[in-house]
Short mmCIF file of N, CA and C in Angstrom, two decimals:
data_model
loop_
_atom_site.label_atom_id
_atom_site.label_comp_id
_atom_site.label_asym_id
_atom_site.label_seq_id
_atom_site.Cartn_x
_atom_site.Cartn_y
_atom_site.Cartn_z
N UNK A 1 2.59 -57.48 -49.41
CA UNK A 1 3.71 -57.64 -50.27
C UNK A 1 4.91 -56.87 -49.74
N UNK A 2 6.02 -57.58 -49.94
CA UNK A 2 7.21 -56.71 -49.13
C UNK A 2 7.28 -55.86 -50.48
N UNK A 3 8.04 -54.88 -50.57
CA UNK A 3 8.78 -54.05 -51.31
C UNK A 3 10.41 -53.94 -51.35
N UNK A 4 11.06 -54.15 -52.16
CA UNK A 4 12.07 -54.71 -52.60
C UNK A 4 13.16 -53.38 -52.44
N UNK A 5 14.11 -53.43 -51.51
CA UNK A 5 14.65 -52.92 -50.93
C UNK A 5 15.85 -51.79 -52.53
N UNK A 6 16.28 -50.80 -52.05
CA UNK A 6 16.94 -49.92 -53.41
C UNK A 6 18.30 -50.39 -53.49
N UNK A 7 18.58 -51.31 -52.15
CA UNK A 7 20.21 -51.52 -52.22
C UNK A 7 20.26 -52.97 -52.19
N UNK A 8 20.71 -53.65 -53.23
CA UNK A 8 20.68 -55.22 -53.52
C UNK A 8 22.73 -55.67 -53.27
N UNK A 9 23.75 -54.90 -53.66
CA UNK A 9 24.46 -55.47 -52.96
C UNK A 9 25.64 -53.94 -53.11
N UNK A 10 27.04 -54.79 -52.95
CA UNK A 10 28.23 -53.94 -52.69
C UNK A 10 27.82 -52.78 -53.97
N UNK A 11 29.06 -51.66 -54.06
CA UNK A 11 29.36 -50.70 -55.27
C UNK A 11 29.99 -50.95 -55.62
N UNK A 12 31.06 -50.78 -56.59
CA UNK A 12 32.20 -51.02 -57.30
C UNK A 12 33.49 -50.51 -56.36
N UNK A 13 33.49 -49.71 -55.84
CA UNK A 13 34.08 -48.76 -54.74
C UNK A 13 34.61 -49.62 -53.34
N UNK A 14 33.69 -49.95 -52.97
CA UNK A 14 33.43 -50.87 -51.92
C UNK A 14 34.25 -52.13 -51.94
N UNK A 15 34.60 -52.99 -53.24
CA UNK A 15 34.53 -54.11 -53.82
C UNK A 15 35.96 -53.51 -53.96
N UNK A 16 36.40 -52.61 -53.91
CA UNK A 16 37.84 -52.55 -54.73
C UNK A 16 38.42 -51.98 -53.33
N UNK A 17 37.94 -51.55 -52.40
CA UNK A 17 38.57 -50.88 -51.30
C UNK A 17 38.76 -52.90 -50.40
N UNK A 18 37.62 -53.98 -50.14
CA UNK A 18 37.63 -55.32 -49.66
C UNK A 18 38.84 -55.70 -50.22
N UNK A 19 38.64 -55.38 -51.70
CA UNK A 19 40.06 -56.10 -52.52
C UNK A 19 41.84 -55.88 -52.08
N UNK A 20 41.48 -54.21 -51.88
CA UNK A 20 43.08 -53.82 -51.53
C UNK A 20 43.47 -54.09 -50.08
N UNK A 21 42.79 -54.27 -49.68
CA UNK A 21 42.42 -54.52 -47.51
C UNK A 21 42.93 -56.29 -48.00
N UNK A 22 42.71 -56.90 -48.45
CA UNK A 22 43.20 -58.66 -48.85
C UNK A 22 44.27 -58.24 -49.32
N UNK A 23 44.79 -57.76 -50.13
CA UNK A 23 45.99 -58.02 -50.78
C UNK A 23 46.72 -57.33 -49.57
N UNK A 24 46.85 -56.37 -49.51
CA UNK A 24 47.67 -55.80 -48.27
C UNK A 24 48.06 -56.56 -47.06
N UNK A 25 46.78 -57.11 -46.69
CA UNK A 25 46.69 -58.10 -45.55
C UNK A 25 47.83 -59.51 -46.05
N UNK A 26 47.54 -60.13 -47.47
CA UNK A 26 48.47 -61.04 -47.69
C UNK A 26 49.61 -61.00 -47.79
N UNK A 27 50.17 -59.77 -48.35
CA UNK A 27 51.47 -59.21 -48.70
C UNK A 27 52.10 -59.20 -47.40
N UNK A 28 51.70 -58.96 -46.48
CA UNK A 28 52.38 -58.62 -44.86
C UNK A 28 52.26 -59.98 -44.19
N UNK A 29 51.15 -60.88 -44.64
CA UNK A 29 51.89 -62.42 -43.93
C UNK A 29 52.75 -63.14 -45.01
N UNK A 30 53.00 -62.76 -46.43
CA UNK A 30 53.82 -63.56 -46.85
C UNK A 30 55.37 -63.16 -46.42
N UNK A 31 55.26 -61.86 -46.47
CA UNK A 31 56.79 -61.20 -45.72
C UNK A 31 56.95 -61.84 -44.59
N UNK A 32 56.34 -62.05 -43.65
CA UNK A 32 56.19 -62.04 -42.11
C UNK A 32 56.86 -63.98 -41.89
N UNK A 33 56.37 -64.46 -43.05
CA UNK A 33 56.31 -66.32 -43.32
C UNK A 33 57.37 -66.84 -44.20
N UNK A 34 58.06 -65.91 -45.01
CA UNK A 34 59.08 -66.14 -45.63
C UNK A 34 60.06 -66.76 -45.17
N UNK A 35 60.24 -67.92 -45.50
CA UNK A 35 62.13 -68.65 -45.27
C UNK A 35 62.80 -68.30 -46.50
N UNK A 36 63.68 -67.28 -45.56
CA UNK A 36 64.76 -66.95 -46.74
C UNK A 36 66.04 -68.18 -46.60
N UNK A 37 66.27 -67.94 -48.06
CA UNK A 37 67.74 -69.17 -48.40
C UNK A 37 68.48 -68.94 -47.36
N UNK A 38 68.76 -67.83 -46.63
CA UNK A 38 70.17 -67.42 -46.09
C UNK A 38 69.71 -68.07 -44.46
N UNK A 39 68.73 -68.00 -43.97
CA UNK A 39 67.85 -68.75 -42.81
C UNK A 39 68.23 -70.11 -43.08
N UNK A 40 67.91 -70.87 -43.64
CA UNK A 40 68.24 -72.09 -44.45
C UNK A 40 69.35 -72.74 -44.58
N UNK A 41 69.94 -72.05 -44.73
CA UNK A 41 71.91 -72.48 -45.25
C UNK A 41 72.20 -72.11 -43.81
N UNK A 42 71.90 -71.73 -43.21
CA UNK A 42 72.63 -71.33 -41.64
C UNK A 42 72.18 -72.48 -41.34
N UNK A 43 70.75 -72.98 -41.12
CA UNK A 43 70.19 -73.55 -40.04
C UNK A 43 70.79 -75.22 -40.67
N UNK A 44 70.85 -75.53 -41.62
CA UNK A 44 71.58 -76.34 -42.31
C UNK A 44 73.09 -76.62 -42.27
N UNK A 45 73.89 -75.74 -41.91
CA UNK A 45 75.04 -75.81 -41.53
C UNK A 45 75.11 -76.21 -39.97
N UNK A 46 74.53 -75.70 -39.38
CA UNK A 46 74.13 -75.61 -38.35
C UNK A 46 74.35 -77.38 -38.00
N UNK A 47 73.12 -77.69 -38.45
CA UNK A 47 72.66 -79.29 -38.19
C UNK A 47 73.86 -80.31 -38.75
N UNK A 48 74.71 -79.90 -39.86
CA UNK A 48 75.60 -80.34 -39.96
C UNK A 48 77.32 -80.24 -39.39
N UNK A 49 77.43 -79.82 -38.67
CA UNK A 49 78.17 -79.57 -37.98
C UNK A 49 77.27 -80.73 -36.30
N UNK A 50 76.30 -80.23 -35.78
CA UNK A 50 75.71 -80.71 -34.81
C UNK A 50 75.92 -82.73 -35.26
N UNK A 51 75.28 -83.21 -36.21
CA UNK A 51 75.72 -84.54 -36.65
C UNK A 51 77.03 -84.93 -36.48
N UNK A 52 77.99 -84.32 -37.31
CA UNK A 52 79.48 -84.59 -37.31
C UNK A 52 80.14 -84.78 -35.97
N UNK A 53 79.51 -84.02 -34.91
CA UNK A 53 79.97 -83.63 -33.35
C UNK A 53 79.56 -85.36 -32.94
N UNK A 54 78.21 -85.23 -32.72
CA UNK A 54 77.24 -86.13 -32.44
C UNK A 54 78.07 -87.53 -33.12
N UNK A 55 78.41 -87.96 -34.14
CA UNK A 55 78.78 -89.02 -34.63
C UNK A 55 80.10 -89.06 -34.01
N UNK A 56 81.19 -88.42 -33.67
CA UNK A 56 82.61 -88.18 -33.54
C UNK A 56 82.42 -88.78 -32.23
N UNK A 57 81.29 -88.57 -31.20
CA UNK A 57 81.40 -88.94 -29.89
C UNK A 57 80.75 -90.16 -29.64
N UNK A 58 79.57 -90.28 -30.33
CA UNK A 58 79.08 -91.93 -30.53
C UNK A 58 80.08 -93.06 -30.70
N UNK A 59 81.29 -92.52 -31.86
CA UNK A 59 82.47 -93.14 -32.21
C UNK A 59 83.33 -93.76 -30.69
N UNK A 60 83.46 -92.48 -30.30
CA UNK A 60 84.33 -92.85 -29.23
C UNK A 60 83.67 -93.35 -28.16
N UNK A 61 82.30 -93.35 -27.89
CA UNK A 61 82.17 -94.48 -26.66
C UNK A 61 81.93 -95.49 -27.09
N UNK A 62 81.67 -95.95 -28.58
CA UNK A 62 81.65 -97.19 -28.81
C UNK A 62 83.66 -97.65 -28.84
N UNK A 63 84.44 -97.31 -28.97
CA UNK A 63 85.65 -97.28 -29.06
C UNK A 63 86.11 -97.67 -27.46
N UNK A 64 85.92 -96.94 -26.76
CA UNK A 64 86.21 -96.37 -25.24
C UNK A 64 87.31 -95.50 -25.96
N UNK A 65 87.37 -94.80 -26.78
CA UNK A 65 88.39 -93.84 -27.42
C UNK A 65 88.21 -92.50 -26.56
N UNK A 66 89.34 -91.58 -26.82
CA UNK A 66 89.21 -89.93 -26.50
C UNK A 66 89.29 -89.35 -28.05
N UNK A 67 88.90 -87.86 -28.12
CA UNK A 67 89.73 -87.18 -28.95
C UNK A 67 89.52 -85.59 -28.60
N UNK A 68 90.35 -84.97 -29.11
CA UNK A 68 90.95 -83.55 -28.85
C UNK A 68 90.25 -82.85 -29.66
N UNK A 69 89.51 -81.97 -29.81
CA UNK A 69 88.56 -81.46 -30.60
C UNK A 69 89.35 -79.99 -30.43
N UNK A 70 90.27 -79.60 -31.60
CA UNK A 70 91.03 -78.75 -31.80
C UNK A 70 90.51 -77.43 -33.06
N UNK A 71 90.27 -76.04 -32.54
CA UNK A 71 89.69 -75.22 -33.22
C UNK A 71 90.85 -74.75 -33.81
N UNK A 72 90.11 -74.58 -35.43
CA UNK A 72 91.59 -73.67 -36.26
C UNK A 72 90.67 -72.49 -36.44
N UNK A 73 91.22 -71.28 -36.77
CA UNK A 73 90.43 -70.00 -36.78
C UNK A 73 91.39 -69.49 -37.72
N UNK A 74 90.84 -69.33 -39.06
CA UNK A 74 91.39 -68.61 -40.45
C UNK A 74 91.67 -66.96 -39.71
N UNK A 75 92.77 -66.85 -40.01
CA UNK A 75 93.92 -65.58 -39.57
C UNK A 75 93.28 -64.38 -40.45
N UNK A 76 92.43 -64.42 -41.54
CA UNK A 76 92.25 -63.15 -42.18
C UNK A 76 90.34 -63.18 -41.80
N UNK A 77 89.66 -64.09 -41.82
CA UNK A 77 88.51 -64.05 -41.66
C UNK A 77 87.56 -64.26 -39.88
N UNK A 78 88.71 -65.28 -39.86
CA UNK A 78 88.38 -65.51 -37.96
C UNK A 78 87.49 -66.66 -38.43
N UNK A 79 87.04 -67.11 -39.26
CA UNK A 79 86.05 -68.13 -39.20
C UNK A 79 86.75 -69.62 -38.61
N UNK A 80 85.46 -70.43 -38.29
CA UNK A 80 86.96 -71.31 -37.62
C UNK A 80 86.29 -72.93 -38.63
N UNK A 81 87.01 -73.64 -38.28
CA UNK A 81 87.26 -74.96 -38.91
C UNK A 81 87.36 -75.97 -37.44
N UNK A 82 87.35 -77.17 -37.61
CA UNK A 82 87.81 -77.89 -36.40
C UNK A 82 88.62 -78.99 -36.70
N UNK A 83 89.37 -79.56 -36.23
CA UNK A 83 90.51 -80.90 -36.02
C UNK A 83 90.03 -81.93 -35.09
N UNK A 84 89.83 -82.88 -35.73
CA UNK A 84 89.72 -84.28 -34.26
C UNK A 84 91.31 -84.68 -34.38
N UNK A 85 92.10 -85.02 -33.18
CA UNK A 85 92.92 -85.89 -33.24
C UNK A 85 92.33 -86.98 -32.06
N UNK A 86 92.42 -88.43 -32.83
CA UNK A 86 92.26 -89.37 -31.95
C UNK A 86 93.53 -89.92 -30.84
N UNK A 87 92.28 -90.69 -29.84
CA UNK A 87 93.31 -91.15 -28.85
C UNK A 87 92.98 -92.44 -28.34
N UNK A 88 93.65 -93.58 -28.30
CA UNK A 88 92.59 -94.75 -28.42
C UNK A 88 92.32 -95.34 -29.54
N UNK A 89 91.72 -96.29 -29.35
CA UNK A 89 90.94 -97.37 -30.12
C UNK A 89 91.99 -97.74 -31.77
N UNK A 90 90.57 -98.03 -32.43
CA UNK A 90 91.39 -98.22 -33.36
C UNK A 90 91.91 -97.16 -34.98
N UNK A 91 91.79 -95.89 -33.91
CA UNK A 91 91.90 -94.63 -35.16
C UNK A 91 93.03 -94.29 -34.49
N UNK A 92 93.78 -94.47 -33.68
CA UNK A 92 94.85 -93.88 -32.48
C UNK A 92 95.56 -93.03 -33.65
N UNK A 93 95.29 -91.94 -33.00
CA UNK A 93 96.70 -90.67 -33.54
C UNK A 93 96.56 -90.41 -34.94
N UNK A 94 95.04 -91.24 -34.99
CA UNK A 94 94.75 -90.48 -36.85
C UNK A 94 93.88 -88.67 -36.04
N UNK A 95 93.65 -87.98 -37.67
CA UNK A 95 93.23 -86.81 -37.43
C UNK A 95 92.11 -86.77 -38.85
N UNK A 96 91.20 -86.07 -38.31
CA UNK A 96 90.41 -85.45 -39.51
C UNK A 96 89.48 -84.38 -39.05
N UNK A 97 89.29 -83.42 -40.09
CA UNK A 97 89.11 -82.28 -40.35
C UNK A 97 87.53 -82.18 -40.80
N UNK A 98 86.85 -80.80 -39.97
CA UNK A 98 85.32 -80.26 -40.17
C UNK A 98 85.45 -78.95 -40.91
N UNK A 99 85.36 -78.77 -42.02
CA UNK A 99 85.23 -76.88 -42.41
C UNK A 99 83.94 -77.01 -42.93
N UNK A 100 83.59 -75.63 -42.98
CA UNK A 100 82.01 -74.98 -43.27
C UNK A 100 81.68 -74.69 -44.31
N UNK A 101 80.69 -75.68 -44.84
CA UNK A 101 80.30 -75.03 -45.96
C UNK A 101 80.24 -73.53 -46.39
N UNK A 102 78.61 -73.47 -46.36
CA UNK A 102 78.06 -71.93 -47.00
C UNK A 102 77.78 -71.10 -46.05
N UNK A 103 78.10 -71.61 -44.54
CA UNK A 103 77.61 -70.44 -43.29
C UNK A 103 79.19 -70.11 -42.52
N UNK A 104 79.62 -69.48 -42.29
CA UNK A 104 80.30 -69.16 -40.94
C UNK A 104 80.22 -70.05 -39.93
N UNK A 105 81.75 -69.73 -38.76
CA UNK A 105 81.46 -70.30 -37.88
C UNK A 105 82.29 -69.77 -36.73
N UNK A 106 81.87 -69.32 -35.66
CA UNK A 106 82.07 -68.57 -34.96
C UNK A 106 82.17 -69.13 -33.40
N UNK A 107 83.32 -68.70 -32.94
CA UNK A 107 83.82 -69.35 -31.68
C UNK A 107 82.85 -68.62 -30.86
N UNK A 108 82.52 -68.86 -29.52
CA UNK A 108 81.25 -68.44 -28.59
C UNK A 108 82.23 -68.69 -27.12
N UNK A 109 83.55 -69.19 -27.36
CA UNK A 109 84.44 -69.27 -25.99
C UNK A 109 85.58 -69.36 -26.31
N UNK A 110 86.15 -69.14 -24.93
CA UNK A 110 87.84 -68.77 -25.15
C UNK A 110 88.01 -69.72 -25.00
N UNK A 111 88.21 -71.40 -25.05
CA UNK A 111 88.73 -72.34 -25.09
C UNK A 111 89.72 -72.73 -26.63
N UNK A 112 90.31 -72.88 -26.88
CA UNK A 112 90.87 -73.84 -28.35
C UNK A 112 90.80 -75.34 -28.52
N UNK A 113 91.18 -75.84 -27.24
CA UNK A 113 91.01 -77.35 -27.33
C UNK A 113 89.79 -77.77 -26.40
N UNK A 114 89.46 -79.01 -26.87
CA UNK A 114 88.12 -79.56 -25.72
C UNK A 114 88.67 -81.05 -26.10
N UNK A 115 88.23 -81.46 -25.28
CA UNK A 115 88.55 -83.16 -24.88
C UNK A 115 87.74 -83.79 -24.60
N UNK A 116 87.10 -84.81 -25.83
CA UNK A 116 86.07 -85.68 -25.28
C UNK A 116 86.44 -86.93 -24.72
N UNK A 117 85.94 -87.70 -23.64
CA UNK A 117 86.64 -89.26 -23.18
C UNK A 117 84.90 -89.84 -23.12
N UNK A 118 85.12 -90.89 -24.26
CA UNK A 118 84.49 -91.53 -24.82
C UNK A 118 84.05 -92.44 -24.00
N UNK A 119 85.01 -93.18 -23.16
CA UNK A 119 84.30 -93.39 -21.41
C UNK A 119 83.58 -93.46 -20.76
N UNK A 120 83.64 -92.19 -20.42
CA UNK A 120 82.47 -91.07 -19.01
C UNK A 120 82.01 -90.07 -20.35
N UNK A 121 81.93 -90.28 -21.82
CA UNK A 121 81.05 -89.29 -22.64
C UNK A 121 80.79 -88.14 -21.99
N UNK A 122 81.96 -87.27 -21.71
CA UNK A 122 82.16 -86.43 -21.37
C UNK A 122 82.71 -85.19 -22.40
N UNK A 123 83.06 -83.80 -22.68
CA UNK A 123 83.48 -82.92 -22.98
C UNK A 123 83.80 -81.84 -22.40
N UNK A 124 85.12 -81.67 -21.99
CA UNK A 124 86.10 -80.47 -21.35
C UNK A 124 86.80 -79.52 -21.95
N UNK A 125 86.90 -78.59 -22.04
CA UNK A 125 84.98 -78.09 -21.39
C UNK A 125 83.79 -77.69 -22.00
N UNK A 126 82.75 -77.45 -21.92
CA UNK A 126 81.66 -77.55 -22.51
C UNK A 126 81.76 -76.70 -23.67
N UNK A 127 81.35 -76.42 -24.77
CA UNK A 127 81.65 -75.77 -26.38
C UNK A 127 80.40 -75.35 -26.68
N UNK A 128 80.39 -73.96 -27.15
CA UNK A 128 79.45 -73.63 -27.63
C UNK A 128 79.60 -72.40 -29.56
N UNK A 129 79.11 -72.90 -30.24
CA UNK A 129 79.76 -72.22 -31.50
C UNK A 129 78.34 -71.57 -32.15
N UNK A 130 78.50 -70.36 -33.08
CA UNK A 130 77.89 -69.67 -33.75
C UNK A 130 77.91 -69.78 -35.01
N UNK A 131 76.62 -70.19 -36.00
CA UNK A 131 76.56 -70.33 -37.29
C UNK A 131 75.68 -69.22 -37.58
N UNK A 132 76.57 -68.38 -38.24
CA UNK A 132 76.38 -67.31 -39.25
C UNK A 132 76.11 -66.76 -40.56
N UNK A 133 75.37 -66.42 -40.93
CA UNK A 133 75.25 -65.94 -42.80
C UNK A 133 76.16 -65.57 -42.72
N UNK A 134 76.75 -65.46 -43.87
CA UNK A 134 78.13 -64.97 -44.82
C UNK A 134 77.35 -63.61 -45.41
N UNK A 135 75.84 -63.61 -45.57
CA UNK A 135 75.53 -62.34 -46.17
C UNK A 135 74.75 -61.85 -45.24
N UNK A 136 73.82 -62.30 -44.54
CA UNK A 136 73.17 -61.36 -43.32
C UNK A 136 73.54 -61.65 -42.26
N UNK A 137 74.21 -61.17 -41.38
CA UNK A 137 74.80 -61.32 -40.29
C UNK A 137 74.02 -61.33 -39.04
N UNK A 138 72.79 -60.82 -39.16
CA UNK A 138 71.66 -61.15 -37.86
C UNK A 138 71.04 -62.57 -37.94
N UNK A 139 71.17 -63.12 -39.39
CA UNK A 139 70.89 -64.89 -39.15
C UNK A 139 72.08 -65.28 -38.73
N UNK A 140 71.44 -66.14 -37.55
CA UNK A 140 72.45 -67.51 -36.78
C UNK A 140 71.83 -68.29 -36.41
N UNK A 141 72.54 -69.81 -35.83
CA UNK A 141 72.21 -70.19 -35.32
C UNK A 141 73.11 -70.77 -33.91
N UNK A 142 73.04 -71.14 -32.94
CA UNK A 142 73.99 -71.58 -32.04
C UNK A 142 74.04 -72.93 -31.47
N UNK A 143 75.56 -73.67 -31.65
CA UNK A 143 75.36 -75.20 -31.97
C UNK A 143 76.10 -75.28 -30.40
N UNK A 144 75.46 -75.78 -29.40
CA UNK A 144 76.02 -76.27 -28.11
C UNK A 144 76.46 -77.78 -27.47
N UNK A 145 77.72 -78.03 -27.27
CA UNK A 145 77.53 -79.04 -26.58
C UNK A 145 77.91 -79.41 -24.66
N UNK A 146 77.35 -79.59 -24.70
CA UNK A 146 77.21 -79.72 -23.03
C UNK A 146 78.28 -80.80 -22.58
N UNK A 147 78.62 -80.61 -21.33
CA UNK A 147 79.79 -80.99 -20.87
C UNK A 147 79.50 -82.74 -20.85
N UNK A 148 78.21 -82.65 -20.57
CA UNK A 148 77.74 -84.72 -20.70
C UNK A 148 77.54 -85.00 -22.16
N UNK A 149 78.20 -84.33 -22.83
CA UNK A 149 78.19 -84.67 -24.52
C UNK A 149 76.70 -84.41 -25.63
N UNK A 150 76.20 -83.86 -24.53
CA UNK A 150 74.33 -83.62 -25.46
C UNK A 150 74.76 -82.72 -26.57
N UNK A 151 74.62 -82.80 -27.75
CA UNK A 151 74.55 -81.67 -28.78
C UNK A 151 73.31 -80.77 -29.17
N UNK A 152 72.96 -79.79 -29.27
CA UNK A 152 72.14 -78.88 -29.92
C UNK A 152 72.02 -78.27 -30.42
N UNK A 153 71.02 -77.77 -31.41
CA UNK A 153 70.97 -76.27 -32.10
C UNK A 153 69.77 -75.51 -32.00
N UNK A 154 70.32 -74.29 -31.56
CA UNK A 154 68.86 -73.06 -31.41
C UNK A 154 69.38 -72.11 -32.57
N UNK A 155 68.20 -71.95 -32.53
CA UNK A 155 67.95 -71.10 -33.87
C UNK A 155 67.84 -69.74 -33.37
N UNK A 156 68.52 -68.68 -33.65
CA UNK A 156 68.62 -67.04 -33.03
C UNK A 156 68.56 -66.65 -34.35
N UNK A 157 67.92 -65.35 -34.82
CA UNK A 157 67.50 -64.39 -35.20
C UNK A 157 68.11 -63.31 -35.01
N UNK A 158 68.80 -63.07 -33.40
CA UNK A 158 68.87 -62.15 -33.09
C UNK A 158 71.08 -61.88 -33.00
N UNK A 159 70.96 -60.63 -32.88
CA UNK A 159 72.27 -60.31 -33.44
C UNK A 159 73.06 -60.86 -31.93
N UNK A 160 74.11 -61.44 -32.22
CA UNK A 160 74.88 -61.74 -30.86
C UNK A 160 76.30 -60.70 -30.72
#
């Protein structure tokens, strides 16, 4: 006959030390996994701005149009806004206007004007801009477009 061992399972002790080791453990991946709003509204601005670019130049090679992609930069904040004036087709010498929602937007070069020719889908010279929280300033993201007209957005974290 076996004999039935004195220790059948955990202590109460034991059971509450497993317990706080889980919660601890969860608490530090929910921090770690969190999308905050302010992550969000950047990376969202972000993509909208990247579309608007993206559509403005689709426009013009279906056109064979140009346009002048003209940065305005608010005098008390620095944030900037942008201007298309067209050239060509059938918008010739109209203009319309990009401002930013809920993120910032931040020049990344000394250029003011760039020139797309809808053509050779080209951009002179190549543009690269920074979308910023308005409240945490280490979220960004950075919206690039390349001189053959490719648009993108990377997502940075990190303070520029």
């Amino acid at each position: 006959m076996r004999r039935p061992s004195a220790r059948r399972g955990f202590s109460l002790a034991e059971l509450l030390c497993a317990a706080l080791a889980l919660c601890v453990l969860a608490g530090a991946a929910a921090l770690s996994f969190r999308d905050t709003g302010e992550r969000r509204i950047v990376l969202e601005e972000a993509e909208e701005l990247r579309a608007w670019l993206s559509s403005r130049m689709a426009q013009a090679a279906r056109e064979g149009a140009e346009f002048k992609l003209i940065i305005d930069a608010d005098k008390t904040t620095q944030e900037l806004g942008f201007t298309i004036e067209w050239y060509g087709g059938p918008r010739d010498l109209e203009t319309e206007t990009y401002e930013p929602g809920r993120a910032a937007i931040e020049r990344d070069s000394l250029a003011n004007e760039h020139t797309f020719d809808g053509e050779w889908f080209t951009l002179t010279p190549a543009a690269s801009f920074i979308i910023r929280s308005r409240r945490e300033r280490d979220i960004a993201a950075l919206v690039t477009v390349s001189g053959v007209g490719y648009v993108d957005v990377k997502e940075t974290l990190k303070e520029q």
